[in-house]
Short mmCIF file of C-alpha atoms and ligand atoms in Angstrom, two decimals:
data_model
loop_
_atom_site.label_atom_id
_atom_site.label_comp_id
_atom_site.label_asym_id
_atom_site.label_seq_id
_atom_site.Cartn_x
_atom_site.Cartn_y
_atom_site.Cartn_z
CA MET A 639 -35.69 -4.30 -107.55
CA SER A 640 -33.98 -1.14 -106.55
CA GLY A 641 -34.96 -1.62 -102.86
CA GLY A 642 -31.66 -2.48 -101.29
CA ALA A 643 -29.64 -2.04 -104.47
CA ALA A 644 -26.30 -0.31 -104.06
CA GLY A 645 -25.10 2.27 -106.53
CA ARG A 646 -26.26 5.68 -105.34
CA SER A 647 -25.06 7.82 -102.45
CA TRP A 648 -25.99 11.11 -100.90
CA VAL A 649 -23.30 13.60 -100.00
CA LEU A 650 -24.34 16.40 -97.64
CA HIS A 651 -22.80 18.52 -94.96
CA GLY A 652 -23.67 20.04 -91.64
CA PRO A 653 -24.50 21.81 -89.57
CA ALA A 654 -27.52 22.83 -91.60
CA LEU A 655 -30.80 24.29 -90.39
CA LEU A 656 -34.05 22.68 -91.50
CA ARG A 657 -37.20 24.81 -91.49
CA GLY A 658 -40.37 25.47 -93.45
CA SER A 659 -43.54 23.60 -94.22
CA LEU A 660 -44.24 20.50 -96.20
CA ARG A 661 -46.51 17.58 -96.96
CA VAL A 662 -45.28 14.04 -96.96
CA PRO A 663 -46.43 11.23 -99.29
CA GLY A 664 -49.33 8.95 -98.39
CA ASP A 665 -49.23 6.48 -95.53
CA LYS A 666 -47.60 3.21 -96.55
CA SER A 667 -49.60 0.95 -94.24
CA ILE A 668 -52.91 2.52 -95.26
CA SER A 669 -52.01 2.43 -98.98
CA HIS A 670 -51.34 -1.32 -98.90
CA ARG A 671 -54.62 -1.98 -97.13
CA ALA A 672 -56.63 0.26 -99.48
CA LEU A 673 -55.39 -1.77 -102.46
CA LEU A 674 -55.86 -5.18 -100.85
CA LEU A 675 -59.32 -4.55 -99.43
CA GLY A 676 -60.36 -2.82 -102.66
CA ALA A 677 -59.28 -5.96 -104.51
CA ILE A 678 -61.70 -8.19 -102.57
CA ALA A 679 -64.55 -5.70 -102.18
CA HIS A 680 -67.56 -5.55 -104.46
CA GLY A 681 -67.50 -2.54 -106.76
CA VAL A 682 -65.11 0.24 -107.63
CA THR A 683 -62.96 1.54 -104.78
CA GLU A 684 -61.61 5.05 -105.26
CA ILE A 685 -58.31 5.87 -103.63
CA ARG A 686 -56.83 9.35 -103.41
CA GLY A 687 -53.35 10.04 -102.12
CA LEU A 688 -52.06 6.49 -102.53
CA LEU A 689 -48.34 6.22 -101.81
CA ARG A 690 -46.66 5.38 -105.08
CA SER A 691 -43.51 3.94 -103.61
CA GLU A 692 -41.91 0.64 -104.61
CA ASP A 693 -43.51 -1.23 -101.70
CA CYS A 694 -47.03 -0.09 -102.52
CA LEU A 695 -46.48 -0.59 -106.24
CA ALA A 696 -45.55 -4.18 -105.34
CA THR A 697 -49.01 -4.59 -103.80
CA LEU A 698 -50.58 -2.98 -106.85
CA GLY A 699 -48.66 -5.33 -109.17
CA ALA A 700 -49.71 -8.33 -107.09
CA ILE A 701 -53.44 -7.58 -107.19
CA ARG A 702 -53.21 -6.99 -110.94
CA ALA A 703 -51.47 -10.37 -111.30
CA LEU A 704 -54.44 -11.84 -109.41
CA GLY A 705 -56.81 -10.49 -112.04
CA VAL A 706 -57.97 -7.25 -110.44
CA GLU A 707 -58.29 -4.28 -112.75
CA VAL A 708 -56.78 -1.05 -111.45
CA PHE A 709 -57.00 2.21 -113.35
CA GLU A 710 -54.93 5.30 -112.75
CA GLU A 711 -57.22 8.26 -113.33
CA SER A 712 -56.14 11.82 -113.87
CA GLY A 713 -54.80 13.68 -110.88
CA ASP A 714 -54.28 11.66 -107.81
CA LEU A 715 -57.12 9.16 -108.23
CA LEU A 716 -56.83 5.42 -108.58
CA ARG A 717 -59.76 3.05 -109.13
CA VAL A 718 -59.69 -0.58 -108.04
CA HIS A 719 -62.37 -2.76 -109.65
CA GLY A 720 -63.14 -5.45 -107.09
CA ASN A 721 -65.38 -8.46 -107.71
CA GLY A 722 -65.32 -9.87 -104.21
CA PRO A 723 -62.86 -12.53 -103.05
CA GLU A 724 -64.31 -14.89 -105.69
CA GLY A 725 -63.15 -12.45 -108.36
CA LEU A 726 -59.46 -13.21 -107.79
CA ARG A 727 -57.78 -15.67 -110.14
CA GLU A 728 -54.62 -17.71 -109.79
CA SER A 729 -51.51 -15.78 -110.78
CA GLU A 730 -49.65 -17.36 -113.66
CA THR A 731 -46.33 -16.25 -112.24
CA VAL A 732 -44.52 -16.04 -108.95
CA LEU A 733 -45.58 -12.93 -107.05
CA ASP A 734 -42.35 -11.01 -106.40
CA VAL A 735 -43.07 -8.25 -103.90
CA GLY A 736 -39.56 -6.84 -103.70
CA ASN A 737 -38.67 -5.43 -100.29
CA SER A 738 -42.20 -5.26 -98.93
CA GLY A 739 -42.88 -7.35 -95.84
CA THR A 740 -46.36 -5.86 -95.49
CA THR A 741 -47.30 -6.96 -99.00
CA LEU A 742 -45.98 -10.46 -98.52
CA ARG A 743 -47.56 -11.12 -95.15
CA LEU A 744 -50.96 -9.55 -95.85
CA LEU A 745 -51.16 -11.19 -99.26
CA ALA A 746 -50.37 -14.56 -97.70
CA GLY A 747 -53.41 -14.12 -95.46
CA LEU A 748 -55.59 -13.20 -98.40
CA LEU A 749 -54.38 -16.09 -100.57
CA ALA A 750 -54.69 -18.66 -97.78
CA GLY A 751 -58.44 -18.65 -98.35
CA GLN A 752 -58.35 -18.63 -102.15
CA PRO A 753 -58.87 -21.79 -104.20
CA CYS A 754 -55.52 -21.39 -105.93
CA PHE A 755 -51.79 -22.01 -105.70
CA SER A 756 -49.51 -19.02 -105.12
CA VAL A 757 -45.81 -18.49 -104.69
CA LEU A 758 -44.70 -15.32 -102.90
CA THR A 759 -41.13 -14.11 -102.93
CA GLY A 760 -39.10 -10.92 -102.60
CA ASP A 761 -35.60 -9.48 -102.58
CA ALA A 762 -32.68 -10.79 -100.54
CA SER A 763 -33.71 -8.78 -97.46
CA LEU A 764 -37.32 -9.98 -97.52
CA CYS A 765 -36.20 -13.58 -98.03
CA ARG A 766 -34.43 -13.34 -94.66
CA ARG A 767 -37.46 -12.12 -92.74
CA PRO A 768 -39.38 -14.49 -90.43
CA MET A 769 -42.61 -16.01 -91.72
CA ARG A 770 -43.50 -18.64 -89.11
CA ARG A 771 -45.47 -15.91 -87.38
CA ILE A 772 -47.99 -16.05 -90.25
CA VAL A 773 -47.44 -19.62 -91.44
CA ASP A 774 -48.50 -21.08 -88.07
CA PRO A 775 -51.87 -19.32 -87.71
CA LEU A 776 -52.78 -19.67 -91.40
CA ARG A 777 -52.03 -23.40 -91.21
CA ALA A 778 -54.12 -23.67 -88.06
CA MET A 779 -56.99 -22.23 -90.13
CA GLY A 780 -56.55 -24.98 -92.73
CA ALA A 781 -54.31 -23.53 -95.45
CA THR A 782 -51.22 -25.28 -96.75
CA LEU A 783 -48.04 -23.20 -96.62
CA LEU A 784 -44.45 -24.13 -97.31
CA GLY A 785 -41.32 -22.03 -97.12
CA ARG A 786 -37.57 -22.20 -96.94
CA GLU A 787 -35.78 -23.53 -93.87
CA ASP A 788 -38.61 -25.43 -92.31
CA ASP A 789 -41.21 -22.93 -93.53
CA SER A 790 -39.47 -20.02 -91.86
CA PHE A 791 -38.56 -17.78 -94.81
CA PRO A 792 -39.79 -16.81 -98.28
CA PRO A 793 -40.31 -17.91 -100.96
CA LEU A 794 -43.63 -19.13 -99.58
CA ALA A 795 -45.83 -21.53 -101.48
CA ILE A 796 -49.51 -21.37 -100.56
CA ARG A 797 -52.29 -23.77 -101.44
CA GLY A 798 -55.44 -21.96 -100.42
CA ARG A 799 -58.21 -24.00 -98.75
CA ASP A 800 -61.61 -23.64 -97.14
CA LEU A 801 -60.61 -22.07 -93.85
CA THR A 802 -61.97 -22.35 -90.35
CA GLY A 803 -61.86 -19.43 -87.94
CA ILE A 804 -59.42 -19.51 -85.02
CA ALA A 805 -58.81 -17.64 -81.79
CA TRP A 806 -55.11 -16.76 -82.15
CA THR A 807 -52.90 -15.30 -79.48
CA SER A 808 -50.02 -13.72 -81.32
CA PRO A 809 -46.58 -14.09 -79.73
CA VAL A 810 -45.50 -10.80 -81.35
CA ALA A 811 -47.29 -7.45 -81.40
CA SER A 812 -47.40 -7.17 -85.19
CA ALA A 813 -50.00 -5.50 -87.38
CA GLN A 814 -48.77 -7.53 -90.32
CA VAL A 815 -49.51 -10.77 -88.48
CA LYS A 816 -52.84 -9.52 -87.16
CA SER A 817 -53.88 -8.28 -90.60
CA ALA A 818 -52.86 -11.50 -92.37
CA ILE A 819 -55.04 -13.48 -89.96
CA LEU A 820 -57.99 -11.07 -90.31
CA LEU A 821 -57.80 -11.21 -94.12
CA ALA A 822 -57.87 -15.01 -93.93
CA GLY A 823 -60.63 -14.77 -91.32
CA LEU A 824 -62.85 -12.81 -93.70
CA GLN A 825 -62.89 -15.93 -95.88
CA ALA A 826 -63.14 -18.49 -93.06
CA ARG A 827 -66.08 -20.32 -91.47
CA GLY A 828 -67.13 -18.77 -88.17
CA GLU A 829 -65.30 -16.20 -86.11
CA THR A 830 -61.58 -15.42 -86.23
CA SER A 831 -59.92 -13.46 -83.47
CA VAL A 832 -56.42 -12.19 -82.76
CA THR A 833 -55.18 -11.23 -79.32
CA GLU A 834 -51.94 -9.30 -78.82
CA SER A 835 -50.03 -8.52 -75.63
CA ILE A 836 -49.55 -4.91 -76.81
CA ALA A 837 -51.89 -3.45 -79.43
CA SER A 838 -50.31 -2.98 -82.87
CA ARG A 839 -51.45 -0.41 -85.45
CA ASP A 840 -55.15 -0.76 -86.24
CA HIS A 841 -55.40 0.46 -89.85
CA THR A 842 -56.88 -2.84 -91.06
CA GLU A 843 -59.66 -2.71 -88.50
CA ARG A 844 -60.47 0.92 -89.32
CA MET A 845 -60.42 0.35 -93.03
CA LEU A 846 -62.65 -2.72 -92.78
CA THR A 847 -65.22 -0.42 -91.22
CA ALA A 848 -64.91 1.92 -94.23
CA PHE A 849 -65.69 -1.13 -96.41
CA GLY A 850 -68.79 -1.89 -94.35
CA VAL A 851 -67.51 -4.63 -92.02
CA THR A 852 -66.81 -3.61 -88.45
CA PRO A 853 -64.55 -5.93 -86.46
CA ARG A 854 -65.44 -6.47 -82.81
CA ARG A 855 -62.78 -5.05 -80.52
CA ALA A 856 -62.24 -5.58 -76.80
CA GLY A 857 -58.93 -4.55 -75.28
CA ASN A 858 -56.16 -6.04 -77.40
CA ARG A 859 -58.49 -8.61 -78.99
CA VAL A 860 -60.09 -8.11 -82.37
CA ALA A 861 -62.59 -10.49 -83.97
CA ILE A 862 -64.20 -10.76 -87.36
CA SER A 863 -66.98 -12.89 -88.83
CA GLY A 864 -66.15 -15.07 -91.81
CA GLY A 865 -68.07 -14.50 -95.03
CA SER A 866 -68.64 -10.78 -94.38
CA ARG A 867 -69.12 -8.88 -97.63
CA LEU A 868 -66.98 -5.81 -98.30
CA ASP A 869 -68.49 -3.01 -100.34
CA ALA A 870 -66.31 -0.62 -102.33
CA ALA A 871 -65.18 2.51 -100.49
CA ARG A 872 -63.94 6.02 -101.23
CA LEU A 873 -60.67 6.57 -99.45
CA THR A 874 -58.19 9.37 -98.95
CA VAL A 875 -54.79 8.30 -97.69
CA PRO A 876 -53.28 10.76 -95.18
CA GLY A 877 -49.58 11.64 -95.11
CA ASP A 878 -47.35 9.05 -93.49
CA LEU A 879 -46.32 9.94 -89.94
CA SER A 880 -43.37 7.56 -90.30
CA SER A 881 -42.11 9.66 -93.23
CA ALA A 882 -42.90 12.91 -91.40
CA ALA A 883 -40.83 11.61 -88.46
CA PHE A 884 -37.51 12.31 -90.19
CA PHE A 885 -38.33 15.99 -90.57
CA LEU A 886 -39.97 16.17 -87.16
CA VAL A 887 -36.77 15.04 -85.51
CA ALA A 888 -34.72 17.54 -87.52
CA GLY A 889 -37.10 20.32 -86.43
CA ALA A 890 -37.30 19.18 -82.82
CA ALA A 891 -33.59 18.83 -82.17
CA ARG A 892 -32.57 22.32 -83.29
CA PRO A 893 -33.40 25.04 -80.72
CA ARG A 894 -34.35 27.57 -83.39
CA GLY A 895 -35.91 24.98 -85.66
CA GLU A 896 -39.50 25.41 -86.81
CA LEU A 897 -41.38 23.03 -88.94
CA ARG A 898 -44.92 22.42 -90.08
CA ILE A 899 -46.23 19.29 -91.74
CA GLU A 900 -49.75 19.25 -93.16
CA GLU A 901 -52.26 16.42 -93.49
CA VAL A 902 -50.48 13.73 -91.54
CA GLY A 903 -52.12 10.59 -90.17
CA VAL A 904 -52.16 10.70 -86.36
CA ASN A 905 -53.72 7.35 -85.57
CA PRO A 906 -53.01 6.85 -81.83
CA THR A 907 -51.46 3.44 -82.54
CA ARG A 908 -48.74 5.30 -84.45
CA THR A 909 -48.12 8.50 -82.48
CA GLY A 910 -45.44 7.25 -80.07
CA ILE A 911 -42.95 9.48 -81.88
CA LEU A 912 -44.96 12.62 -81.03
CA ASP A 913 -45.29 11.66 -77.37
CA THR A 914 -41.60 10.84 -77.16
CA LEU A 915 -40.39 14.05 -78.82
CA ALA A 916 -42.62 16.02 -76.43
CA GLU A 917 -41.15 14.13 -73.46
CA MET A 918 -37.70 14.96 -74.80
CA GLY A 919 -38.58 18.65 -74.56
CA ALA A 920 -39.70 19.61 -78.08
CA GLN A 921 -42.91 21.54 -78.57
CA VAL A 922 -45.17 19.43 -80.74
CA ALA A 923 -48.55 20.93 -81.63
CA VAL A 924 -51.27 18.81 -83.22
CA GLU A 925 -53.54 21.23 -85.09
CA ARG A 926 -56.69 21.07 -87.21
CA SER A 927 -57.43 17.53 -86.02
CA ARG A 928 -60.06 15.83 -88.12
CA GLU A 929 -61.06 12.37 -89.32
CA GLU A 930 -60.91 11.10 -92.89
CA GLY A 931 -62.16 7.64 -93.80
CA GLY A 932 -61.97 6.54 -90.19
CA GLU A 933 -58.36 7.71 -89.71
CA PRO A 934 -57.40 10.74 -87.58
CA VAL A 935 -55.51 13.37 -89.56
CA ALA A 936 -53.89 16.63 -88.39
CA ASP A 937 -51.29 19.26 -89.17
CA LEU A 938 -48.18 19.06 -87.02
CA ALA A 939 -46.07 21.99 -85.89
CA VAL A 940 -42.76 21.47 -84.15
CA ALA A 941 -40.61 24.03 -82.40
CA GLY A 942 -37.11 22.83 -81.63
CA ALA A 943 -35.46 22.70 -78.22
CA ARG A 944 -32.42 21.40 -76.45
CA LEU A 945 -33.69 17.84 -76.09
CA ARG A 946 -33.16 15.60 -73.08
CA GLY A 947 -32.78 11.83 -72.98
CA VAL A 948 -35.76 9.64 -72.08
CA ARG A 949 -36.62 6.06 -71.27
CA ILE A 950 -38.91 4.36 -73.77
CA VAL A 951 -40.60 1.32 -72.27
CA ALA A 952 -41.47 -1.86 -74.19
CA GLU A 953 -45.22 -1.10 -74.13
CA ARG A 954 -44.63 1.92 -76.34
CA ILE A 955 -42.55 0.15 -78.99
CA PRO A 956 -45.38 -0.86 -81.37
CA ARG A 957 -46.49 2.79 -81.46
CA LEU A 958 -43.09 3.91 -82.78
CA ILE A 959 -41.56 0.72 -84.16
CA ASP A 960 -40.49 2.28 -87.48
CA GLU A 961 -39.26 5.53 -85.90
CA ILE A 962 -36.58 4.05 -83.65
CA PRO A 963 -33.68 4.71 -86.06
CA VAL A 964 -34.57 8.40 -86.30
CA LEU A 965 -35.32 8.60 -82.58
CA ALA A 966 -31.80 7.34 -82.02
CA VAL A 967 -30.65 10.44 -83.91
CA ALA A 968 -32.73 12.67 -81.61
CA ALA A 969 -31.31 10.79 -78.63
CA ALA A 970 -27.72 11.29 -79.80
CA LEU A 971 -28.38 15.03 -79.96
CA ALA A 972 -30.10 15.17 -76.55
CA GLU A 973 -28.58 15.80 -73.13
CA GLY A 974 -28.20 12.61 -71.13
CA GLU A 975 -29.01 9.00 -71.80
CA THR A 976 -31.89 7.53 -73.76
CA VAL A 977 -32.86 3.92 -73.15
CA ILE A 978 -35.15 2.11 -75.59
CA GLU A 979 -36.40 -1.16 -74.07
CA GLY A 980 -38.01 -4.17 -75.71
CA ALA A 981 -36.83 -3.29 -79.21
CA GLY A 982 -36.02 -6.86 -80.32
CA GLU A 983 -38.38 -6.69 -83.32
CA LEU A 984 -35.91 -4.27 -84.89
CA ARG A 985 -33.62 -7.21 -85.54
CA VAL A 986 -36.08 -8.65 -88.08
CA LYS A 987 -36.92 -5.52 -90.06
CA GLU A 988 -35.43 -4.72 -93.49
CA VAL A 989 -32.04 -5.13 -91.81
CA ASP A 990 -31.07 -5.73 -88.19
CA ARG A 991 -31.78 -2.14 -87.21
CA LEU A 992 -30.32 -2.44 -83.70
CA THR A 993 -26.90 -3.34 -85.09
CA ALA A 994 -27.27 -0.90 -87.99
CA VAL A 995 -28.10 2.02 -85.66
CA GLN A 996 -25.28 1.12 -83.29
CA GLU A 997 -22.62 0.82 -85.98
CA GLU A 998 -23.64 3.49 -88.49
CA MET A 999 -24.53 6.13 -85.89
CA GLY A 1000 -21.29 5.13 -84.18
CA ARG A 1001 -19.36 6.14 -87.32
CA LEU A 1002 -20.89 9.61 -86.96
CA GLY A 1003 -19.60 9.75 -83.39
CA ALA A 1004 -22.74 8.78 -81.46
CA ALA A 1005 -22.35 6.59 -78.40
CA VAL A 1006 -24.83 3.77 -78.98
CA SER A 1007 -24.82 0.36 -77.34
CA VAL A 1008 -27.07 -2.65 -77.61
CA THR A 1009 -27.66 -5.11 -74.80
CA GLY A 1010 -30.14 -7.82 -75.65
CA ASP A 1011 -33.27 -6.04 -76.89
CA CYS A 1012 -32.30 -2.71 -75.34
CA LEU A 1013 -30.78 0.22 -77.18
CA ARG A 1014 -28.85 2.82 -75.16
CA ILE A 1015 -27.78 6.14 -76.56
CA GLN A 1016 -25.54 8.45 -74.60
CA GLY A 1017 -26.46 11.92 -75.84
CA GLY A 1018 -24.60 15.17 -75.72
CA GLY A 1019 -21.59 14.21 -77.81
CA ARG A 1020 -20.81 15.93 -81.08
CA LEU A 1021 -21.58 14.25 -84.36
CA ARG A 1022 -19.00 14.52 -87.10
CA GLY A 1023 -19.38 13.77 -90.81
CA ALA A 1024 -18.29 10.32 -92.02
CA VAL A 1025 -18.94 7.70 -94.66
CA VAL A 1026 -21.91 5.57 -93.59
CA SER A 1027 -24.23 3.07 -95.22
CA SER A 1028 -27.96 2.52 -95.19
CA ARG A 1029 -27.27 -1.23 -95.56
CA GLY A 1030 -30.16 -1.23 -98.02
CA ASP A 1031 -32.68 -0.05 -95.41
CA HIS A 1032 -34.77 2.99 -96.36
CA ARG A 1033 -35.34 4.17 -92.80
CA MET A 1034 -31.64 3.91 -92.03
CA ALA A 1035 -30.81 5.99 -95.11
CA MET A 1036 -33.21 8.78 -94.13
CA SER A 1037 -32.25 8.70 -90.44
CA LEU A 1038 -28.59 9.05 -91.35
CA ALA A 1039 -29.42 12.00 -93.61
CA ILE A 1040 -31.07 13.74 -90.65
CA ALA A 1041 -28.07 12.96 -88.46
CA ALA A 1042 -25.82 14.44 -91.17
CA LEU A 1043 -27.60 17.81 -90.83
CA PHE A 1044 -26.27 17.97 -87.26
CA ALA A 1045 -22.82 16.55 -87.96
CA GLU A 1046 -19.80 18.76 -88.41
CA GLY A 1047 -18.49 18.43 -91.96
CA GLU A 1048 -19.33 16.15 -94.85
CA THR A 1049 -21.27 12.90 -94.66
CA THR A 1050 -21.61 10.36 -97.43
CA ILE A 1051 -24.50 7.92 -97.16
CA ARG A 1052 -24.06 4.90 -99.38
CA ASP A 1053 -26.81 2.75 -100.84
CA VAL A 1054 -29.72 5.17 -100.85
CA ALA A 1055 -31.82 3.79 -103.74
CA CYS A 1056 -33.82 1.87 -101.10
CA VAL A 1057 -35.51 5.13 -100.06
CA GLU A 1058 -37.84 4.60 -103.03
CA THR A 1059 -39.54 1.77 -101.12
CA SER A 1060 -41.31 4.23 -98.83
CA PHE A 1061 -40.47 7.86 -99.61
CA PRO A 1062 -39.89 8.86 -103.22
CA GLY A 1063 -38.84 12.52 -103.24
CA PHE A 1064 -37.28 12.54 -99.77
CA ALA A 1065 -33.94 13.94 -100.96
CA ARG A 1066 -35.66 16.68 -102.94
CA GLN A 1067 -37.74 17.73 -99.93
CA LEU A 1068 -34.71 17.67 -97.66
CA SER A 1069 -32.81 19.90 -100.10
CA VAL A 1070 -35.63 22.43 -100.12
CA LEU A 1071 -36.07 22.50 -96.34
CA ALA A 1072 -32.36 22.45 -95.49
CA PRO A 1073 -30.72 24.13 -98.51
CA ASP A 1074 -27.46 24.71 -96.63
CA CYS A 1075 -26.76 20.99 -96.44
CA GLY A 1076 -25.95 21.03 -100.16
CA LEU A 1077 -27.30 17.51 -100.65
CA ARG A 1078 -26.24 15.91 -103.90
CA GLU A 1079 -26.76 12.43 -105.19
CA VAL A 1080 -23.78 10.66 -106.69
CA THR A 1081 -23.14 7.29 -108.25
CA ASP A 1082 -20.92 5.10 -106.09
CA ASP A 1083 -17.50 4.02 -107.32
CA VAL A 1084 -17.64 0.30 -107.46
C1 S3P B 2442 -46.68 -2.47 -90.79
C2 S3P B 2442 -46.48 -2.98 -89.54
C3 S3P B 2442 -45.18 -2.94 -88.85
C4 S3P B 2442 -44.26 -1.91 -89.45
C5 S3P B 2442 -44.24 -1.97 -90.94
C6 S3P B 2442 -45.62 -1.76 -91.51
C7 S3P B 2442 -48.01 -2.63 -91.40
O1 S3P B 2442 -44.58 -4.21 -88.94
O2 S3P B 2442 -42.97 -2.08 -88.94
O3 S3P B 2442 -43.38 -0.99 -91.47
O4 S3P B 2442 -48.32 -1.91 -92.38
O5 S3P B 2442 -48.78 -3.47 -90.93
P1 S3P B 2442 -44.95 -5.37 -87.91
O6 S3P B 2442 -46.40 -5.51 -87.97
O7 S3P B 2442 -44.28 -6.62 -88.37
O8 S3P B 2442 -44.42 -4.89 -86.58
#
């Protein structure tokens, strides 16, 4: 797996202006769900714009290993031949999903209701990520799950069973947990519901509707009836706002910066980054808003400004959970202090992102401190080029590249192969939009 593998670095220098217009690759969360729901639907699901990154290809590989035929058609079209949940067959091998937490957790929910034995594993980073959050509810529904360290970490072994619906109150606001339970719930007797304290992204719920099954929603509770039949859908995956976020920050933080990104998903459970950049003083315009396959899509235009620090409260965190590393870059460039509260979930992402942001941004001269679950960034200082590391985390690699555009002198970012997990082509797009940064990729001396 190249996700997390060392060996390649980016060398670039600042200050460099980023401007122009672009499209970003398909949404990662939506791509995973399109493949997984297509795999258990009846008929041929057509997917356009699927993100072909390592994480989503891990999901594709897994459904193929479970006996689902997937055909790559010409152009951008992919066809998934589903035969309902009964159409899945036991995989002959361990399902290795690389770096992808979404694949592992959602697949665990799907396989919990299948009459088969499955073993799910991943790379070193994924094997350190917490799984009790899905093991506990799936067990409560009747499945048998085992994992390392008292069932806390992958590899996970799953013996699927006849499941019974549950009413689960999730201790974490996590779309991966919610979706795993809903996928199990589709195969369970009776109703399954999930209640969260703060609503997480709702792509699963929206996509279920596109497949003909509409979950019942009330506040932060979502419920589904077991045994509901999914019918194949035609889907177009919008651009990933989490990928767009890197460029948005670069455009927003430069007073003369101007940037336009077309066809981006703007699901309100994901748009915390847009609200926050606007609060920081950037002009963010959401244009040509429309809906595709139940997901809001728009073009985004950003005009840069001298940003100011803000306070981000815990209730907003799920709406920008993946954007915090790049928001920390915006905060370092802003006037005044930014406080990000309730960010503890960042400790259990691909790496401990609170520590990674503090230490790696610190090497570039940013004043970042972490107290408990709270990240504080004292803005206004000058960033200077340095040697930093992604630590094998794609979002860290790309956030550091954006920081490097604003840093005086040369920055080397080690361990950038991980960017392939979510954003193939990022470096190429950055080079086009910010040609003065002179980005080049080099092989690390080992
Ligand atoms: C995702 C949900 C989020 C997010 C991840 C993708 C999803 O994780 O960080 O990148 O597709 O459901 P959690 O649900 O664990 O917060």
